Structures are given as C-alpha cells and as structure tokens.
mmCIF file of C-alpha atoms in Angstrom:
data_model
loop_
_atom_site.group_PDB
_atom_site.id
_atom_site.type_symbol
_atom_site.label_atom_id
_atom_site.label_comp_id
_atom_site.label_asym_id
_atom_site.label_seq_id
_atom_site.Cartn_x
_atom_site.Cartn_y
_atom_site.Cartn_z
ATOM 1 C CA UNK W 14 21.470 -26.176 -18.528
ATOM 2 C CA UNK W 15 23.942 -28.191 -16.487
ATOM 3 C CA UNK W 16 22.787 -31.597 -15.320
ATOM 4 C CA UNK W 17 23.236 -32.675 -11.710
ATOM 5 C CA UNK W 18 26.017 -35.115 -12.633
ATOM 6 C CA UNK W 19 27.991 -32.385 -14.433
ATOM 7 C CA UNK W 20 27.554 -29.949 -11.536
ATOM 8 C CA UNK W 21 28.584 -32.649 -9.073
ATOM 9 C CA UNK W 22 31.704 -33.484 -11.114
ATOM 10 C CA UNK W 23 32.726 -29.836 -11.403
ATOM 11 C CA UNK W 24 32.130 -29.229 -7.696
ATOM 12 C CA UNK W 25 34.387 -32.176 -6.843
ATOM 13 C CA UNK W 26 37.079 -30.753 -9.100
ATOM 14 C CA UNK W 27 36.773 -27.370 -7.377
ATOM 15 C CA UNK W 28 37.085 -29.108 -3.990
ATOM 16 C CA UNK W 29 40.245 -30.805 -5.271
ATOM 17 C CA UNK W 30 41.750 -27.476 -6.356
ATOM 18 C CA UNK W 31 40.990 -25.981 -2.937
ATOM 19 C CA UNK W 32 42.694 -29.004 -1.370
ATOM 20 C CA UNK W 33 45.758 -28.313 -3.516
ATOM 21 C CA UNK W 34 45.746 -24.705 -2.310
ATOM 22 C CA UNK W 35 45.952 -25.907 1.292
ATOM 23 C CA UNK W 36 49.125 -27.794 0.298
ATOM 24 C CA UNK W 37 50.640 -24.728 -1.348
ATOM 25 C CA UNK W 38 53.844 -24.728 0.746
ATOM 26 C CA UNK W 39 54.558 -28.380 -0.057
ATOM 27 C CA UNK W 40 53.695 -27.982 -3.743
ATOM 28 C CA UNK W 41 55.906 -24.950 -4.385
ATOM 29 C CA UNK W 42 57.971 -25.296 -7.533
ATOM 30 C CA UNK W 43 60.248 -22.313 -6.931
ATOM 31 C CA UNK W 44 61.055 -19.669 -4.336
ATOM 32 C CA UNK W 45 59.302 -16.961 -6.340
ATOM 33 C CA UNK W 46 55.895 -18.336 -5.304
ATOM 34 C CA UNK W 47 55.025 -20.561 -8.252
ATOM 35 C CA UNK W 48 53.294 -23.734 -7.084
ATOM 36 C CA UNK W 49 51.291 -26.588 -8.556
ATOM 37 C CA UNK W 50 48.116 -25.077 -7.082
ATOM 38 C CA UNK W 51 48.677 -21.720 -8.756
ATOM 39 C CA UNK W 52 48.954 -23.456 -12.118
ATOM 40 C CA UNK W 53 45.330 -24.543 -11.578
ATOM 41 C CA UNK W 54 44.024 -21.013 -10.904
ATOM 42 C CA UNK W 55 42.737 -20.456 -14.483
ATOM 43 C CA UNK W 56 40.747 -23.691 -14.179
ATOM 44 C CA UNK W 57 39.487 -22.595 -10.753
ATOM 45 C CA UNK W 58 38.163 -19.353 -12.256
ATOM 46 C CA UNK W 59 36.569 -21.253 -15.149
ATOM 47 C CA UNK W 60 34.814 -23.633 -12.744
ATOM 48 C CA UNK W 61 33.326 -20.727 -10.800
ATOM 49 C CA UNK W 62 32.055 -19.287 -14.090
ATOM 50 C CA UNK W 63 30.430 -22.549 -15.202
ATOM 51 C CA UNK W 64 28.938 -23.361 -11.790
ATOM 52 C CA UNK W 65 27.559 -19.907 -10.962
ATOM 53 C CA UNK W 66 27.604 -16.993 -13.387
ATOM 54 C CA UNK W 67 26.245 -14.747 -10.624
ATOM 55 C CA UNK W 68 29.148 -15.499 -8.289
ATOM 56 C CA UNK W 69 31.578 -15.129 -11.174
ATOM 57 C CA UNK W 70 30.248 -11.635 -11.927
ATOM 58 C CA UNK W 71 30.621 -10.681 -8.257
ATOM 59 C CA UNK W 72 34.181 -12.004 -8.326
ATOM 60 C CA UNK W 73 35.034 -9.843 -11.359
ATOM 61 C CA UNK W 74 33.475 -6.714 -9.803
ATOM 62 C CA UNK W 75 35.368 -7.143 -6.515
ATOM 63 C CA UNK W 76 38.563 -7.870 -8.428
ATOM 64 C CA UNK W 77 38.204 -4.672 -10.471
ATOM 65 C CA UNK W 78 37.492 -2.627 -7.339
ATOM 66 C CA UNK W 79 40.559 -4.163 -5.692
ATOM 67 C CA UNK W 80 42.658 -3.178 -8.691
ATOM 68 C CA UNK W 81 41.204 0.349 -8.728
ATOM 69 C CA UNK W 82 41.787 1.128 -5.055
ATOM 70 C CA UNK W 83 45.142 -0.647 -4.902
ATOM 71 C CA UNK W 84 46.374 1.184 -7.991
ATOM 72 C CA UNK W 85 45.173 4.488 -6.507
ATOM 73 C CA UNK W 86 47.264 3.787 -3.415
ATOM 74 C CA UNK W 87 50.302 2.987 -5.554
ATOM 75 C CA UNK W 88 49.943 6.254 -7.493
ATOM 76 C CA UNK W 89 49.623 8.547 -4.464
ATOM 77 C CA UNK W 90 52.208 6.643 -2.437
ATOM 78 C CA UNK W 91 55.691 8.036 -1.905
ATOM 79 C CA UNK W 92 57.066 4.620 -2.910
ATOM 80 C CA UNK W 93 57.907 3.926 -6.528
ATOM 81 C CA UNK W 94 56.354 0.982 -8.350
ATOM 82 C CA UNK W 95 58.106 -2.263 -7.491
ATOM 83 C CA UNK W 96 57.807 -6.031 -7.566
ATOM 84 C CA UNK W 97 55.922 -6.108 -4.243
ATOM 85 C CA UNK W 98 52.966 -4.341 -5.888
ATOM 86 C CA UNK W 99 52.423 -7.160 -8.380
ATOM 87 C CA UNK W 100 53.111 -9.929 -5.850
ATOM 88 C CA UNK W 101 50.515 -8.648 -3.400
ATOM 89 C CA UNK W 102 47.967 -7.886 -6.096
ATOM 90 C CA UNK W 103 48.181 -11.601 -6.908
ATOM 91 C CA UNK W 104 47.955 -12.523 -3.203
ATOM 92 C CA UNK W 105 44.802 -10.448 -2.658
ATOM 93 C CA UNK W 106 43.235 -11.689 -5.902
ATOM 94 C CA UNK W 107 43.726 -15.315 -4.857
ATOM 95 C CA UNK W 108 42.104 -14.615 -1.482
ATOM 96 C CA UNK W 109 39.053 -13.181 -3.255
ATOM 97 C CA UNK W 110 39.055 -16.226 -5.532
ATOM 98 C CA UNK W 111 39.126 -18.476 -2.451
ATOM 99 C CA UNK W 112 36.110 -16.656 -1.009
ATOM 100 C CA UNK W 113 33.991 -17.115 -4.126
ATOM 101 C CA UNK W 114 35.145 -20.722 -4.546
ATOM 102 C CA UNK W 115 33.928 -21.415 -1.011
ATOM 103 C CA UNK W 116 30.669 -19.569 -1.651
ATOM 104 C CA UNK W 117 29.947 -21.549 -4.827
ATOM 105 C CA UNK W 118 30.720 -24.893 -3.178
ATOM 106 C CA UNK W 119 28.549 -24.154 -0.145
ATOM 107 C CA UNK W 120 25.615 -23.092 -2.325
ATOM 108 C CA UNK W 121 25.912 -26.212 -4.521
ATOM 109 C CA UNK W 122 26.939 -28.973 -2.108
ATOM 110 C CA UNK W 123 25.622 -27.534 1.157
ATOM 111 C CA UNK W 124 27.197 -26.502 4.456
ATOM 112 C CA UNK W 125 27.417 -30.055 5.779
ATOM 113 C CA UNK W 126 29.551 -31.198 2.856
ATOM 114 C CA UNK W 127 31.817 -28.164 3.126
ATOM 115 C CA UNK W 128 32.152 -28.694 6.885
ATOM 116 C CA UNK W 129 33.195 -32.317 6.315
ATOM 117 C CA UNK W 130 35.768 -31.073 3.807
ATOM 118 C CA UNK W 131 37.338 -28.699 6.355
ATOM 119 C CA UNK W 132 37.145 -31.392 9.046
ATOM 120 C CA UNK W 133 38.888 -33.898 6.772
ATOM 121 C CA UNK W 134 41.747 -31.510 6.141
ATOM 122 C CA UNK W 135 42.009 -30.788 9.870
ATOM 123 C CA UNK W 136 42.534 -34.517 10.393
ATOM 124 C CA UNK W 137 45.087 -34.482 7.582
ATOM 125 C CA UNK W 138 46.935 -31.660 9.371
ATOM 126 C CA UNK W 139 47.040 -33.719 12.562
ATOM 127 C CA UNK W 140 48.510 -36.709 10.721
ATOM 128 C CA UNK W 141 51.181 -34.582 9.015
ATOM 129 C CA UNK W 142 51.997 -32.942 12.353
ATOM 130 C CA UNK W 143 52.552 -36.340 13.968
ATOM 131 C CA UNK W 144 54.756 -37.376 11.051
ATOM 132 C CA UNK W 145 56.793 -34.186 11.396
ATOM 133 C CA UNK W 146 57.140 -34.761 15.131
ATOM 134 C CA UNK W 147 58.822 -38.085 14.357
ATOM 135 C CA UNK W 148 61.096 -36.588 11.710
ATOM 136 C CA UNK W 149 59.123 -37.425 8.562
ATOM 137 C CA UNK W 150 59.140 -34.254 6.470
ATOM 138 C CA UNK W 151 57.437 -33.160 3.273
ATOM 139 C CA UNK W 152 58.981 -31.401 0.246
ATOM 140 C CA UNK W 153 59.993 -27.780 0.917
ATOM 141 C CA UNK W 154 59.499 -28.254 4.676
ATOM 142 C CA UNK W 155 62.453 -28.209 7.064
ATOM 143 C CA UNK W 156 62.199 -30.296 10.218
ATOM 144 C CA UNK W 157 63.467 -28.595 13.363
ATOM 145 C CA UNK W 158 63.516 -29.924 16.939
ATOM 146 C CA UNK W 159 60.901 -28.723 19.441
ATOM 147 C CA UNK W 160 58.460 -27.540 16.772
ATOM 148 C CA UNK W 161 55.641 -29.048 14.732
ATOM 149 C CA UNK W 162 55.247 -27.747 11.195
ATOM 150 C CA UNK W 163 53.422 -30.490 9.328
ATOM 151 C CA UNK W 164 52.928 -29.180 5.793
ATOM 152 C CA UNK W 165 53.826 -25.568 6.641
ATOM 153 C CA UNK W 166 57.213 -23.883 6.465
ATOM 154 C CA UNK W 167 56.793 -22.111 9.817
ATOM 155 C CA UNK W 168 55.329 -23.570 13.009
ATOM 156 C CA UNK W 169 53.161 -20.490 13.604
ATOM 157 C CA UNK W 170 51.450 -21.132 10.255
ATOM 158 C CA UNK W 171 50.715 -24.713 11.300
ATOM 159 C CA UNK W 172 49.270 -23.592 14.640
ATOM 160 C CA UNK W 173 47.057 -21.016 12.920
ATOM 161 C CA UNK W 174 45.746 -23.620 10.464
ATOM 162 C CA UNK W 175 44.758 -25.890 13.353
ATOM 163 C CA UNK W 176 42.964 -23.226 15.375
ATOM 164 C CA UNK W 177 41.145 -22.131 12.204
ATOM 165 C CA UNK W 178 39.045 -25.293 12.250
ATOM 166 C CA UNK W 179 38.392 -24.858 15.970
ATOM 167 C CA UNK W 180 36.886 -21.449 15.181
ATOM 168 C CA UNK W 181 34.659 -23.182 12.615
ATOM 169 C CA UNK W 182 33.457 -25.535 15.349
ATOM 170 C CA UNK W 183 32.805 -22.548 17.623
ATOM 171 C CA UNK W 184 30.712 -21.036 14.853
ATOM 172 C CA UNK W 185 28.506 -23.931 13.768
ATOM 173 C CA UNK W 186 28.375 -26.411 16.647
ATOM 174 C CA UNK W 187 26.739 -26.593 20.069
ATOM 175 C CA UNK W 188 28.762 -29.631 21.174
ATOM 176 C CA UNK W 189 30.747 -28.407 24.175
ATOM 177 C CA UNK W 190 32.666 -31.671 24.625
ATOM 178 C CA UNK W 191 33.939 -31.596 21.038
ATOM 179 C CA UNK W 192 34.828 -27.904 21.228
ATOM 180 C CA UNK W 193 36.604 -28.405 24.561
ATOM 181 C CA UNK W 194 38.690 -31.343 23.339
ATOM 182 C CA UNK W 195 39.701 -29.479 20.183
ATOM 183 C CA UNK W 196 40.523 -26.315 22.136
ATOM 184 C CA UNK W 197 42.632 -28.262 24.612
ATOM 185 C CA UNK W 198 44.416 -30.199 21.869
ATOM 186 C CA UNK W 199 45.205 -27.194 19.666
ATOM 187 C CA UNK W 200 46.228 -25.174 22.731
ATOM 188 C CA UNK W 201 48.774 -27.893 23.513
ATOM 189 C CA UNK W 202 50.268 -27.570 20.045
ATOM 190 C CA UNK W 203 50.269 -23.769 20.291
ATOM 191 C CA UNK W 204 52.173 -24.078 23.587
ATOM 192 C CA UNK W 205 54.635 -26.458 21.994
ATOM 193 C CA UNK W 206 55.128 -24.189 18.971
ATOM 194 C CA UNK W 207 55.300 -21.039 21.098
ATOM 195 C CA UNK W 208 52.346 -19.614 19.124
ATOM 196 C CA UNK W 209 51.130 -17.398 21.945
ATOM 197 C CA UNK W 210 48.895 -15.127 19.852
ATOM 198 C CA UNK W 211 46.968 -18.014 18.283
ATOM 199 C CA UNK W 212 46.674 -19.609 21.724
ATOM 200 C CA UNK W 213 45.367 -16.427 23.330
ATOM 201 C CA UNK W 214 42.576 -15.863 20.825
ATOM 202 C CA UNK W 215 41.455 -19.474 20.421
ATOM 203 C CA UNK W 216 40.966 -19.567 24.206
ATOM 204 C CA UNK W 217 39.076 -16.263 23.965
ATOM 205 C CA UNK W 218 36.905 -17.855 21.270
ATOM 206 C CA UNK W 219 36.296 -20.816 23.563
ATOM 207 C CA UNK W 220 35.086 -18.466 26.302
ATOM 208 C CA UNK W 221 32.615 -16.898 23.860
ATOM 209 C CA UNK W 222 31.448 -20.323 22.690
ATOM 210 C CA UNK W 223 30.807 -21.595 26.217
ATOM 211 C CA UNK W 224 28.977 -18.475 27.363
ATOM 212 C CA UNK W 225 26.835 -18.448 24.212
ATOM 213 C CA UNK W 226 25.778 -22.051 24.713
ATOM 214 C CA UNK W 227 25.062 -21.976 28.464
ATOM 215 C CA UNK W 228 21.627 -23.490 28.978
ATOM 216 C CA UNK W 229 19.613 -21.105 31.097
ATOM 217 C CA UNK W 230 17.338 -23.767 32.503
ATOM 218 C CA UNK W 231 16.822 -25.009 36.010
ATOM 219 C CA UNK W 232 19.841 -27.072 37.090
ATOM 220 C CA UNK W 233 21.196 -26.993 33.522
ATOM 221 C CA UNK W 234 23.040 -23.734 34.126
ATOM 222 C CA UNK W 235 24.751 -25.226 37.179
ATOM 223 C CA UNK W 236 26.082 -28.137 35.124
ATOM 224 C CA UNK W 237 27.398 -25.820 32.408
ATOM 225 C CA UNK W 238 29.118 -23.441 34.815
ATOM 226 C CA UNK W 239 30.795 -26.336 36.641
ATOM 227 C CA UNK W 240 31.835 -27.804 33.280
ATOM 228 C CA UNK W 241 33.271 -24.447 32.230
ATOM 229 C CA UNK W 242 35.386 -24.000 35.360
ATOM 230 C CA UNK W 243 36.647 -27.593 35.230
ATOM 231 C CA UNK W 244 37.938 -26.984 31.696
ATOM 232 C CA UNK W 245 39.574 -23.726 32.792
ATOM 233 C CA UNK W 246 41.248 -25.519 35.720
ATOM 234 C CA UNK W 247 42.633 -28.176 33.373
ATOM 235 C CA UNK W 248 44.016 -25.528 31.019
ATOM 236 C CA UNK W 249 45.507 -23.620 33.962
ATOM 237 C CA UNK W 250 47.321 -26.745 35.152
ATOM 238 C CA UNK W 251 48.359 -27.484 31.578
ATOM 239 C CA UNK W 252 50.230 -24.178 31.545
ATOM 240 C CA UNK W 253 52.498 -25.402 34.340
ATOM 241 C CA UNK W 254 52.907 -28.872 32.875
ATOM 242 C CA UNK W 255 54.479 -27.358 29.747
ATOM 243 C CA UNK W 256 56.357 -24.569 31.505
ATOM 244 C CA UNK W 257 59.636 -26.326 30.658
ATOM 245 C CA UNK W 258 59.092 -25.624 26.960
ATOM 246 C CA UNK W 259 57.675 -22.093 26.972
ATOM 247 C CA UNK W 260 59.497 -19.456 28.990
ATOM 248 C CA UNK W 261 56.795 -16.823 29.481
ATOM 249 C CA UNK W 262 57.900 -13.458 30.899
ATOM 250 C CA UNK W 263 56.989 -12.496 34.451
ATOM 251 C CA UNK W 264 53.456 -11.273 34.941
ATOM 252 C CA UNK W 265 54.325 -7.698 35.969
ATOM 253 C CA UNK W 266 56.815 -7.231 33.132
ATOM 254 C CA UNK W 267 54.431 -8.807 30.625
ATOM 255 C CA UNK W 268 51.535 -6.523 31.548
ATOM 256 C CA UNK W 269 53.669 -3.409 31.703
ATOM 257 C CA UNK W 270 55.320 -4.095 28.330
ATOM 258 C CA UNK W 271 52.027 -4.681 26.503
ATOM 259 C CA UNK W 272 50.415 -1.642 28.107
ATOM 260 C CA UNK W 273 53.296 0.565 27.023
ATOM 261 C CA UNK W 274 53.071 -0.782 23.476
ATOM 262 C CA UNK W 275 49.389 0.201 23.355
ATOM 263 C CA UNK W 276 50.244 3.720 24.517
ATOM 264 C CA UNK W 277 53.004 3.963 21.910
ATOM 265 C CA UNK W 278 50.566 3.017 19.131
ATOM 266 C CA UNK W 279 47.836 5.407 20.323
ATOM 267 C CA UNK W 280 50.325 8.267 20.467
ATOM 268 C CA UNK W 281 52.042 7.132 17.216
ATOM 269 C CA UNK W 282 55.296 7.359 19.127
ATOM 270 C CA UNK W 283 57.765 4.642 17.981
ATOM 271 C CA UNK W 284 60.341 3.062 20.251
ATOM 272 C CA UNK W 285 63.075 4.018 17.799
ATOM 273 C CA UNK W 286 66.219 1.908 17.870
ATOM 274 C CA UNK W 287 65.172 -0.193 20.883
ATOM 275 C CA UNK W 288 65.648 -3.811 19.829
ATOM 276 C CA UNK W 289 63.094 -6.456 20.754
ATOM 277 C CA UNK W 290 60.176 -8.400 19.299
ATOM 278 C CA UNK W 291 57.450 -6.275 20.895
ATOM 279 C CA UNK W 292 59.156 -2.929 20.286
ATOM 280 C CA UNK W 293 59.957 -3.754 16.647
ATOM 281 C CA UNK W 294 56.455 -4.987 15.855
ATOM 282 C CA UNK W 295 54.973 -1.967 17.620
ATOM 283 C CA UNK W 296 57.127 0.346 15.526
ATOM 284 C CA UNK W 297 56.088 -1.446 12.333
ATOM 285 C CA UNK W 298 52.422 -0.879 13.217
ATOM 286 C CA UNK W 299 53.084 2.800 14.006
ATOM 287 C CA UNK W 300 54.970 3.465 10.759
ATOM 288 C CA UNK W 301 52.268 1.681 8.762
ATOM 289 C CA UNK W 302 49.563 3.800 10.412
ATOM 290 C CA UNK W 303 51.541 6.964 9.706
ATOM 291 C CA UNK W 304 51.846 6.019 6.042
ATOM 292 C CA UNK W 305 48.132 5.195 5.886
ATOM 293 C CA UNK W 306 47.135 8.525 7.471
ATOM 294 C CA UNK W 307 49.459 10.412 5.130
ATOM 295 C CA UNK W 308 47.526 8.881 2.211
ATOM 296 C CA UNK W 309 44.264 10.292 3.658
ATOM 297 C CA UNK W 310 43.048 6.733 4.148
ATOM 298 C CA UNK W 311 43.297 5.864 0.444
ATOM 299 C CA UNK W 312 46.089 3.351 1.031
ATOM 300 C CA UNK W 313 49.742 3.128 0.108
ATOM 301 C CA UNK W 314 49.434 0.439 -2.565
ATOM 302 C CA UNK W 315 49.747 -3.334 -2.785
ATOM 303 C CA UNK W 316 52.680 -4.679 -0.782
ATOM 304 C CA UNK W 317 54.183 -1.303 0.078
ATOM 305 C CA UNK W 318 54.289 -2.164 3.773
ATOM 306 C CA UNK W 319 57.148 -4.483 2.767
ATOM 307 C CA UNK W 320 58.688 -1.722 0.682
ATOM 308 C CA UNK W 321 58.516 0.529 3.740
ATOM 309 C CA UNK W 322 60.478 -1.975 5.826
ATOM 310 C CA UNK W 323 63.216 -2.187 3.203
ATOM 311 C CA UNK W 324 63.947 1.553 3.227
ATOM 312 C CA UNK W 325 66.965 2.895 5.091
ATOM 313 C CA UNK W 326 64.664 4.940 7.323
ATOM 314 C CA UNK W 327 63.498 1.760 9.059
ATOM 315 C CA UNK W 328 66.721 -0.235 8.852
ATOM 316 C CA UNK W 329 66.887 -0.586 12.642
ATOM 317 C CA UNK W 330 63.881 -2.901 12.560
ATOM 318 C CA UNK W 331 66.236 -5.581 11.300
ATOM 319 C CA UNK W 332 65.432 -8.389 8.882
ATOM 320 C CA UNK W 333 61.640 -8.160 9.195
ATOM 321 C CA UNK W 334 59.878 -9.067 5.944
ATOM 322 C CA UNK W 335 56.384 -8.259 7.179
ATOM 323 C CA UNK W 336 54.651 -6.073 9.753
ATOM 324 C CA UNK W 337 53.148 -9.285 11.239
ATOM 325 C CA UNK W 338 49.659 -7.801 11.113
ATOM 326 C CA UNK W 339 47.548 -9.088 8.230
ATOM 327 C CA UNK W 340 44.449 -6.894 8.850
ATOM 328 C CA UNK W 341 46.509 -3.688 9.036
ATOM 329 C CA UNK W 342 48.660 -4.726 6.077
ATOM 330 C CA UNK W 343 45.523 -5.306 4.001
ATOM 331 C CA UNK W 344 43.917 -1.990 5.040
ATOM 332 C CA UNK W 345 47.133 -0.035 4.460
ATOM 333 C CA UNK W 346 47.540 -1.558 1.014
ATOM 334 C CA UNK W 347 44.077 -0.908 -0.424
ATOM 335 C CA UNK W 348 42.827 1.886 1.845
ATOM 336 C CA UNK W 349 40.087 2.384 4.402
ATOM 337 C CA UNK W 350 37.258 2.962 1.911
ATOM 338 C CA UNK W 351 37.539 -0.365 0.088
ATOM 339 C CA UNK W 352 38.370 -2.216 3.322
ATOM 340 C CA UNK W 353 35.231 -0.884 5.036
ATOM 341 C CA UNK W 354 33.179 -1.704 1.942
ATOM 342 C CA UNK W 355 34.436 -5.306 1.996
ATOM 343 C CA UNK W 356 33.902 -5.582 5.743
ATOM 344 C CA UNK W 357 30.334 -4.310 5.471
ATOM 345 C CA UNK W 358 29.582 -6.565 2.501
ATOM 346 C CA UNK W 359 30.756 -9.771 4.138
ATOM 347 C CA UNK W 360 29.479 -9.119 7.676
ATOM 348 C CA UNK W 361 26.042 -7.678 6.953
ATOM 349 C CA UNK W 362 23.167 -9.991 7.935
ATOM 350 C CA UNK W 363 25.416 -11.905 10.336
ATOM 351 C CA UNK W 364 24.877 -12.196 14.071
ATOM 352 C CA UNK W 365 26.947 -10.431 16.715
ATOM 353 C CA UNK W 366 28.415 -13.808 17.693
ATOM 354 C CA UNK W 367 29.591 -14.442 14.109
ATOM 355 C CA UNK W 368 31.206 -11.007 14.026
ATOM 356 C CA UNK W 369 33.013 -11.705 17.327
ATOM 357 C CA UNK W 370 34.335 -15.065 16.098
ATOM 358 C CA UNK W 371 35.387 -13.426 12.817
ATOM 359 C CA UNK W 372 37.438 -10.724 14.536
ATOM 360 C CA UNK W 373 38.948 -13.149 17.070
ATOM 361 C CA UNK W 374 40.091 -15.338 14.193
ATOM 362 C CA UNK W 375 41.650 -12.341 12.447
ATOM 363 C CA UNK W 376 43.427 -11.400 15.665
ATOM 364 C CA UNK W 377 44.738 -14.967 15.951
ATOM 365 C CA UNK W 378 46.655 -14.334 12.713
ATOM 366 C CA UNK W 379 48.677 -11.434 14.147
ATOM 367 C CA UNK W 380 51.732 -13.590 14.800
ATOM 368 C CA UNK W 381 51.983 -14.488 11.106
ATOM 369 C CA UNK W 382 54.483 -13.113 8.632
ATOM 370 C CA UNK W 383 53.871 -12.959 4.865
ATOM 371 C CA UNK W 384 53.195 -16.709 4.984
ATOM 372 C CA UNK W 385 49.633 -15.964 6.085
ATOM 373 C CA UNK W 386 48.773 -14.955 2.508
ATOM 374 C CA UNK W 387 49.414 -18.545 1.406
ATOM 375 C CA UNK W 388 47.666 -20.142 4.376
ATOM 376 C CA UNK W 389 44.555 -20.777 2.296
ATOM 377 C CA UNK W 390 43.040 -23.198 4.804
ATOM 378 C CA UNK W 391 42.914 -20.364 7.349
ATOM 379 C CA UNK W 392 41.065 -18.127 4.894
ATOM 380 C CA UNK W 393 38.789 -20.937 3.753
ATOM 381 C CA UNK W 394 37.697 -21.509 7.367
ATOM 382 C CA UNK W 395 37.335 -17.757 7.908
ATOM 383 C CA UNK W 396 35.117 -17.437 4.824
ATOM 384 C CA UNK W 397 33.092 -20.503 5.854
ATOM 385 C CA UNK W 398 32.299 -18.836 9.180
ATOM 386 C CA UNK W 399 31.104 -15.712 7.354
ATOM 387 C CA UNK W 400 29.013 -17.599 4.795
ATOM 388 C CA UNK W 401 27.528 -19.804 7.504
ATOM 389 C CA UNK W 402 26.672 -16.717 9.544
ATOM 390 C CA UNK W 403 24.770 -15.261 6.594
ATOM 391 C CA UNK W 404 22.660 -18.408 6.325
ATOM 392 C CA UNK W 405 22.338 -18.614 10.121
ATOM 393 C CA UNK W 406 22.147 -22.392 10.103
ATOM 394 C CA UNK W 407 23.850 -25.144 12.132
ATOM 395 C CA UNK W 408 25.461 -28.349 10.987
#
C-alpha cells in the first residue's frame, strides 16, 4: 500500500517527465528523434504502473490493439515494410502513454492541479516566445525574422501549442474576460506566424464558448450579446491592423479555391500536376483516402502515408514529408475500426460541447506536418479536455 507521501513524490516525478516531453524539440540529442525525454519513457511507464495498476492494464491493452491493427495494415498494404512503420509505431505509442499519464495525474492530484500545470507551461511558452522575438534562441531552434517559434522548430507548432491551452480554457472555464483576452492574444500570434488554420478554429471555439455561456436572464443576455459583438469588432479591426504582415488572398478567389478543393476531395479527383499549397494538400488527402478505401478500411500501416509521398507516382507533390492532416494520417495508418473504437472510448459520457471543442482542436492541427506527433503539450491539453468532459466538472 503506497503512502500519500510516496504517491505525491511519484506524481511530481511524472509531472516532471511530462514537462520534459513538452520540451522535446529543445532536448533532442540527434536528428533521428532521440531526445532526453524519450530516455525517460521506461520510467514514465513504471510510474504509471506503480501509481495505478488499472490504468497501466488499460495502457497495455490499447497498446496491443494498436500493434495488432497497425500490423494488419502493414501486411495488407501494397507498401513493403520500412523504417516509417517503426517510427510511427513509436509515435502512436507515446501518444497513448501521454493519455494515460494525464489520466493518472488527474485522478491522483485532481483537475485543478493539472490545470495549473498546463497554465504554467502556457506562461512558459509566452516567455520563450518573447525571448525568441528578441533573438534569444534555444538549442535545436533556428531563429528567423517575422516568426515566433519559442521552443518549437516550426512557428506553426508554436501557434498550435498556444491555442491548445485556450481550448482548455474554453472547456473548463466560464470566465469570458479571460477567454477573450487569451483568444485575442493567441490570434495575434497566429496572425504573425501566418498560422491561418489554428487561427480559424480557435476563433470558432471562441464562438462556441461565448454562445454556451450566454446568460439567458433578464438584461443579462443583452450585456453578453453586446460584449460578444464588441470582441468581434476588435478582432475584425485587428485583421486590418496586421494586414501588412499577412497577405490573405482576395475573398472571391479564397472562397472559390476552397470550394473547389472540397469538390475534388468528395469526387476523389486529384488536381494532378497543378502546383500550389492547396492543390498539393488536397491531392495528398485524396491519395490517402484512396489507399484507405483500397484496404477496405483496415488501414495501410504505421507511417505509410509518408511512404506513399516518397513513391515516384506522387513525385509531383514535391518535398512534402507529411499529408498535413493528423486525424486522417492516424486513421489511414491504423484503420477505421480501431480509430472508431478509440473515438467511442474517449468521447463516451462527454457532453456535446466537449465533443465540439475536441473536434475543433483536432481541426486546428491540420496545418501541422510530422512535427505534430512531438507536440506533446497539444495532446496533453486535448486529453485533459476529454478527461475533464468525462468528469463533467469545472475548475
């Protein structure tokens, strides 16, 4: 029987290991993915075992199912076994480990403590972003003008990490002033970093948050609606203030291009050799869907979306190393059956609002390349939202 002091000490150590995981890019020891955090993974697994045997057993079961379905995809895939299979098996395993680490810590230390942990690291991200803005860089991070990276190797990864905490606030807080300030602040950084996808969906999350928390009382509703439109006016003006940095396409062209991309995906009709960010990413989605359908929904194996991009058949896509679509990449790798099982398992007993925030946060990651698999703070916040939704409490 573990005493409280032992449990408390082990929980603190597990928090420390999670903190190291958030610094994974800075703590990399080599380009093959080895980092100081990943050296601590055996200890992380041991801590889960000693703190909660039940959660450890769940972790092992999910890990074995992941291996089973991923291996099935590899065997039926037209792609031969390669290094990507092992690399992405490790990536997915670490994400599952992060989920159960978060679950154990929340059950032992409580939601409030875990929230303070995520809030502390959000503040840490802000400090590192300011340092990067003034040219102070961290190991393995390259400083470039007109971008804020903080402790991440790509500015889009930094933007996603910031908006991740804002989604946590949307999920567990009713404080509209706090949520509005954070939304405005992170939107500014997304504008500066040209992270349009993260910006789009954090604003969408803000809309959901405001509408959910409108007080339907006499006079109260008037105050909230006025407050809502004032914030929207500020953000609208903010768009023009920073128009010198972000050159958005014209409205008609923007709408027409996105609409055509949707039609192309629905019809599974690729652009072909048409060069451009939207056309290339659309084609990558289409080819991934075709491969997934050809596997009868069983998946094409760990990491084989990257293998697909490296084949001569898709050489026109260019130097893309990822399909820039984490949800689809995950589903294509392990198949629809296991993906739906995981989705049902983690979202059951959660409210509709939690499900909406969950999917908006996933959509906010669509601008990310393979770096999203090492953005453990993003996943930690995502898992916190899910686990909080299951308990249906508020901090």
